[in-house]
Amino acid sequence: PLNKSELGNQTWGFLHTMAAYFPDKPSTDDQRDMAQFLRLFSKFYPCPTCARDFTKLIEKEPPRTSSQTELKHWLCWAHNQVNKKLGKPKFDCSKLDERWKYGWKD
Ligand code: FAD
């Protein structure tokens, strides 16, 4: 089985990649469905304390799904909230596309 850290790492990879390919101009249905997906995903996330806290975070600060940019930055912010809770460094959200879409330029 995946431990909490592996599960988290792989889940963030999926979520950020999904956000990186969300439409630039999502339909009303897309916007509603993505917000709903994130709510339902957090309800069933298989780490009870993570799920509890992330559900609360979504209630307080609902996912922003009006465009790809909005969604990516909301998710980056949400991940940074979890990073803060765990004492991990804050990620620089201006580096999102390098990290999750196009790869690092070196
Ligand atoms: P991760 O945090 O998994 O990040 C993976 C990679 O994403 C990093 O290497 C970095 O390149 C990139 N990254 C980092 N921050 C950002 C950002 N803000 N935006 C974009 N990319 C970024 N663990 C707990 O112990 N307690 C919890 O309550 C908890 N809640 C969680 C809730 C959710 C919804 C998820 C998906 C995971 C949660 N986790 C929790 C797991 C935790 O967030 C980490 O995934 C885990 O500790 C492994 O950390 P990591 O160092 O591999 O990096």
Coordinates of N, CA and C and ligand atoms in Angstrom, one line a residue:
P1 N 0.8 -1.2 0.0 CA 0.0 0.0 0.0 C 0.9 1.3 0.0
L2 N 0.3 2.4 -0.5 CA 1.0 3.6 -0.4 C 0.9 4.2 1.0
N3 N 2.1 4.7 1.4 CA 2.0 5.4 2.7 C 1.5 6.8 2.5
K4 N 1.3 7.5 3.6 CA 0.7 8.9 3.6 C 1.4 9.8 2.7
S5 N 2.8 9.7 2.8 CA 3.6 10.6 2.0 C 3.6 10.3 0.5
E6 N 3.6 9.0 0.1 CA 3.6 8.6 -1.3 C 2.2 8.9 -1.9
L7 N 1.2 8.6 -1.1 CA -0.2 8.9 -1.5 C -0.3 10.4 -1.8
G8 N 0.2 11.2 -0.9 CA 0.1 12.7 -1.1 C 0.9 13.2 -2.3
N9 N 2.1 12.7 -2.4 CA 3.0 13.1 -3.5 C 2.3 12.8 -4.9
Q10 N 1.8 11.6 -5.0 CA 1.2 11.1 -6.2 C -0.1 11.9 -6.5
T11 N -0.8 12.1 -5.4 CA -2.1 12.8 -5.6 C -1.9 14.2 -6.1
W12 N -0.9 14.9 -5.4 CA -0.6 16.3 -5.9 C -0.2 16.3 -7.3
G13 N 0.6 15.3 -7.7 CA 1.0 15.2 -9.1 C -0.2 15.1 -10.1
F14 N -1.1 14.3 -9.7 CA -2.3 14.2 -10.5 C -3.1 15.5 -10.5
L15 N -3.3 16.1 -9.3 CA -4.2 17.3 -9.2 C -3.5 18.5 -10.0
H16 N -2.2 18.7 -9.8 CA -1.6 19.8 -10.5 C -1.6 19.6 -12.0
T17 N -1.4 18.3 -12.5 CA -1.3 18.0 -13.9 C -2.7 18.2 -14.5
M18 N -3.8 17.8 -13.7 CA -5.1 18.0 -14.2 C -5.4 19.5 -14.4
A19 N -5.0 20.3 -13.4 CA -5.3 21.7 -13.4 C -4.5 22.4 -14.6
A20 N -3.3 21.8 -14.9 CA -2.5 22.4 -16.0 C -3.2 22.2 -17.4
Y21 N -4.1 21.2 -17.4 CA -4.8 20.9 -18.7 C -6.2 21.3 -18.7
F22 N -6.7 21.9 -17.6 CA -8.1 22.4 -17.6 C -8.3 23.5 -18.7
P23 N -9.5 23.5 -19.3 CA -9.6 24.5 -20.3 C -9.4 26.0 -19.9
D24 N -8.8 26.8 -20.8 CA -8.6 28.2 -20.6 C -10.0 28.9 -20.4
K25 N -10.9 28.4 -21.2 CA -12.3 29.0 -21.2 C -13.3 27.9 -20.9
P26 N -13.4 27.4 -19.7 CA -14.2 26.3 -19.4 C -15.7 26.6 -19.5
S27 N -16.5 25.7 -20.0 CA -18.0 25.9 -20.0 C -18.5 26.0 -18.6
T28 N -19.7 26.4 -18.5 CA -20.4 26.5 -17.2 C -20.4 25.1 -16.5
D29 N -20.7 24.1 -17.3 CA -20.7 22.7 -16.8 C -19.3 22.3 -16.3
D30 N -18.2 22.6 -17.1 CA -16.9 22.3 -16.7 C -16.5 23.0 -15.3
Q31 N -16.9 24.2 -15.2 CA -16.6 25.0 -14.0 C -17.3 24.3 -12.8
R32 N -18.6 24.0 -12.9 CA -19.3 23.3 -11.9 C -18.8 21.9 -11.6
D33 N -18.5 21.2 -12.6 CA -18.0 19.8 -12.4 C -16.7 19.8 -11.7
M34 N -15.7 20.7 -12.1 CA -14.4 20.6 -11.5 C -14.5 21.0 -10.0
A35 N -15.4 22.0 -9.7 CA -15.6 22.4 -8.2 C -16.1 21.2 -7.5
Q36 N -17.1 20.5 -8.1 CA -17.7 19.3 -7.5 C -16.7 18.2 -7.3
F37 N -15.9 18.0 -8.4 CA -14.9 16.9 -8.3 C -14.0 17.1 -7.1
L38 N -13.5 18.4 -6.9 CA -12.6 18.6 -5.9 C -13.3 18.4 -4.5
R39 N -14.5 18.8 -4.4 CA -15.3 18.6 -3.1 C -15.4 17.1 -2.8
L40 N -15.8 16.3 -3.9 CA -16.0 14.9 -3.6 C -14.7 14.2 -3.4
F41 N -13.7 14.6 -4.2 CA -12.4 14.0 -4.0 C -11.9 14.1 -2.6
S42 N -12.1 15.4 -2.0 CA -11.6 15.6 -0.7 C -12.4 14.8 0.4
K43 N -13.7 14.6 0.1 CA -14.5 13.8 1.0 C -14.0 12.4 1.1
F44 N -13.5 11.8 0.0 CA -13.1 10.4 0.0 C -11.6 10.2 0.0
Y45 N -10.8 11.3 0.2 CA -9.4 11.1 0.2 C -9.0 10.2 1.3
P46 N -8.2 9.1 1.0 CA -8.0 8.0 2.0 C -7.0 8.3 3.1
C47 N -7.1 9.5 3.7 CA -6.3 9.8 4.9 C -7.2 10.7 5.7
P48 N -7.8 10.2 6.8 CA -8.9 10.9 7.4 C -8.6 12.3 7.9
T49 N -7.4 12.5 8.5 CA -7.2 13.9 9.0 C -6.9 14.8 7.8
C50 N -6.3 14.3 6.7 CA -6.0 15.1 5.5 C -7.4 15.5 5.0
A51 N -8.3 14.5 4.8 CA -9.6 14.7 4.2 C -10.4 15.7 5.0
R52 N -10.4 15.6 6.4 CA -11.1 16.5 7.2 C -10.6 17.9 7.0
D53 N -9.3 18.1 7.1 CA -8.8 19.5 7.0 C -9.0 20.1 5.6
F54 N -8.8 19.2 4.6 CA -8.9 19.8 3.2 C -10.4 20.1 2.9
T55 N -11.3 19.3 3.4 CA -12.7 19.6 3.2 C -13.0 21.0 3.8
K56 N -12.5 21.2 5.0 CA -12.7 22.5 5.7 C -12.2 23.6 4.9
L57 N -11.0 23.4 4.3 CA -10.3 24.5 3.5 C -11.2 24.8 2.3
I58 N -11.7 23.8 1.7 CA -12.6 24.0 0.5 C -13.9 24.7 0.8
E59 N -14.4 24.4 2.0 CA -15.6 25.1 2.4 C -15.3 26.6 2.7
K60 N -14.1 26.9 3.3 CA -13.8 28.3 3.6 C -13.4 29.0 2.3
E61 N -12.7 28.4 1.4 CA -12.1 29.0 0.2 C -12.4 28.1 -1.0
P62 N -13.6 28.2 -1.6 CA -14.0 27.2 -2.6 C -13.1 27.3 -3.8
P63 N -12.9 26.2 -4.5 CA -12.1 26.1 -5.7 C -12.5 27.2 -6.7
R64 N -11.5 27.8 -7.4 CA -11.8 28.8 -8.4 C -11.7 28.2 -9.7
T65 N -12.8 28.0 -10.5 CA -12.8 27.2 -11.7 C -13.1 28.0 -12.9
S66 N -13.0 29.3 -12.9 CA -13.5 30.1 -14.0 C -12.5 30.1 -15.2
S67 N -11.3 29.6 -14.9 CA -10.3 29.5 -16.0 C -9.2 28.6 -15.6
Q68 N -8.4 28.1 -16.5 CA -7.2 27.3 -16.1 C -6.3 28.0 -15.2
T69 N -6.0 29.3 -15.4 CA -5.1 30.1 -14.6 C -5.7 30.2 -13.2
E70 N -7.0 30.4 -13.1 CA -7.6 30.5 -11.7 C -7.5 29.2 -11.0
L71 N -7.8 28.1 -11.7 CA -7.7 26.8 -11.0 C -6.3 26.4 -10.6
K72 N -5.4 26.7 -11.5 CA -4.0 26.3 -11.1 C -3.5 27.1 -9.9
H73 N -3.9 28.4 -9.9 CA -3.4 29.2 -8.8 C -4.2 28.9 -7.5
W74 N -5.4 28.6 -7.6 CA -6.1 28.2 -6.4 C -5.5 26.9 -5.8
L75 N -5.2 25.9 -6.7 CA -4.6 24.6 -6.2 C -3.2 24.9 -5.6
C76 N -2.5 25.8 -6.2 CA -1.1 26.1 -5.7 C -1.3 26.7 -4.3
W77 N -2.2 27.6 -4.2 CA -2.5 28.2 -2.9 C -2.9 27.1 -1.8
A78 N -3.8 26.2 -2.2 CA -4.3 25.2 -1.3 C -3.2 24.2 -0.9
H79 N -2.3 23.9 -1.9 CA -1.2 23.0 -1.6 C -0.3 23.7 -0.6
N80 N -0.1 25.0 -0.8 CA 0.8 25.8 0.1 C 0.2 25.8 1.5
Q81 N -1.1 25.8 1.6 CA -1.7 25.8 3.0 C -1.4 24.5 3.7
V82 N -1.4 23.4 2.9 CA -1.0 22.1 3.5 C 0.5 22.1 3.8
N83 N 1.3 22.7 2.9 CA 2.7 22.8 3.1 C 3.0 23.5 4.5
K84 N 2.3 24.6 4.7 CA 2.5 25.4 5.9 C 2.1 24.6 7.1
K85 N 1.0 23.9 7.0 CA 0.6 23.0 8.2 C 1.7 22.0 8.5
L86 N 2.3 21.4 7.5 CA 3.3 20.4 7.7 C 4.7 20.9 7.9
G87 N 4.9 22.2 7.9 CA 6.2 22.8 8.0 C 7.1 22.6 6.8
K88 N 6.5 22.5 5.6 CA 7.2 22.3 4.4 C 7.4 23.7 3.7
P89 N 8.4 23.9 2.9 CA 8.6 25.2 2.3 C 7.4 25.6 1.4
K90 N 7.2 26.9 1.3 CA 6.2 27.4 0.4 C 6.7 27.3 -1.1
F91 N 5.8 26.8 -2.0 CA 6.2 26.7 -3.4 C 5.9 28.1 -4.1
D92 N 6.8 28.5 -5.0 CA 6.6 29.7 -5.7 C 5.6 29.4 -6.9
C93 N 4.4 30.0 -6.8 CA 3.4 29.6 -7.8 C 3.7 30.2 -9.2
S94 N 4.7 31.1 -9.3 CA 5.0 31.6 -10.7 C 5.8 30.4 -11.4
K95 N 6.1 29.4 -10.7 CA 6.9 28.3 -11.3 C 5.9 27.1 -11.7
L96 N 4.6 27.3 -11.6 CA 3.7 26.2 -11.8 C 3.9 25.5 -13.1
D97 N 3.9 26.3 -14.2 CA 3.9 25.6 -15.5 C 5.2 24.9 -15.8
E98 N 6.3 25.5 -15.3 CA 7.6 24.8 -15.4 C 7.6 23.5 -14.7
R99 N 7.0 23.5 -13.5 CA 7.0 22.2 -12.7 C 6.0 21.2 -13.3
W100 N 4.8 21.6 -13.7 CA 3.7 20.7 -14.0 C 3.3 20.6 -15.4
K101 N 3.8 21.5 -16.3 CA 3.3 21.5 -17.7 C 4.4 21.3 -18.7
Y102 N 5.4 22.3 -18.7 CA 6.4 22.3 -19.8 C 7.7 21.8 -19.4
G103 N 8.0 21.6 -18.1 CA 9.3 21.1 -17.6 C 10.2 22.3 -17.4
W104 N 11.2 22.1 -16.5 CA 12.1 23.1 -16.1 C 13.0 23.5 -17.3
K105 N 13.2 24.8 -17.5 CA 14.2 25.2 -18.6 C 15.5 25.2 -17.9
D106 N 16.5 24.5 -18.5 CA 17.9 24.6 -17.8 C 19.0 24.7 -18.9
Ligands
FAD1 P1 4.4 17.2 -1.9 O1 3.8 18.2 -0.9 O2 3.6 15.9 -2.1 O3 4.5 17.9 -3.3 C1 4.9 17.2 -4.4 C2 5.7 18.2 -5.3 O4 4.8 19.2 -5.7 C3 6.8 18.9 -4.7 O5 8.0 18.2 -4.8 C4 6.9 20.2 -5.4 O6 7.7 20.1 -6.6 C5 5.5 20.4 -5.8 N1 4.8 21.4 -5.0 C6 4.9 21.7 -3.7 N2 4.1 22.6 -3.3 C7 3.4 23.0 -4.4 C8 2.4 24.0 -4.6 N3 1.9 24.7 -3.6 N4 1.9 24.1 -5.9 C9 2.4 23.3 -6.9 N5 3.3 22.4 -6.7 C10 3.8 22.2 -5.5 N6 0.0 14.9 4.8 C11 -0.1 15.0 6.2 O7 0.8 14.5 6.8 N7 -1.1 15.6 6.8 C12 -2.1 16.2 6.1 O8 -3.1 16.7 6.6 C13 -2.1 16.1 4.6 N8 -3.1 16.6 3.9 C14 -3.1 16.4 2.5 C15 -4.2 16.8 1.8 C16 -4.2 16.6 0.4 C17 -5.4 17.1 -0.4 C18 -3.1 15.9 -0.2 C19 -3.2 15.7 -1.7 C20 -2.0 15.5 0.5 C21 -2.0 15.7 1.9 N9 -0.9 15.3 2.7 C22 -1.0 15.4 4.0 C23 0.3 14.8 2.1 C24 1.4 16.0 1.9 O9 0.8 17.1 1.4 C25 2.5 15.6 1.0 O10 2.1 15.1 -0.2 C26 3.5 14.5 1.6 O11 3.9 14.9 2.9 C27 4.7 14.3 0.7 O12 5.4 15.5 0.5 P2 6.5 15.7 -0.6 O13 7.6 16.3 0.2 O14 6.7 14.5 -1.4 O15 5.9 16.9 -1.5

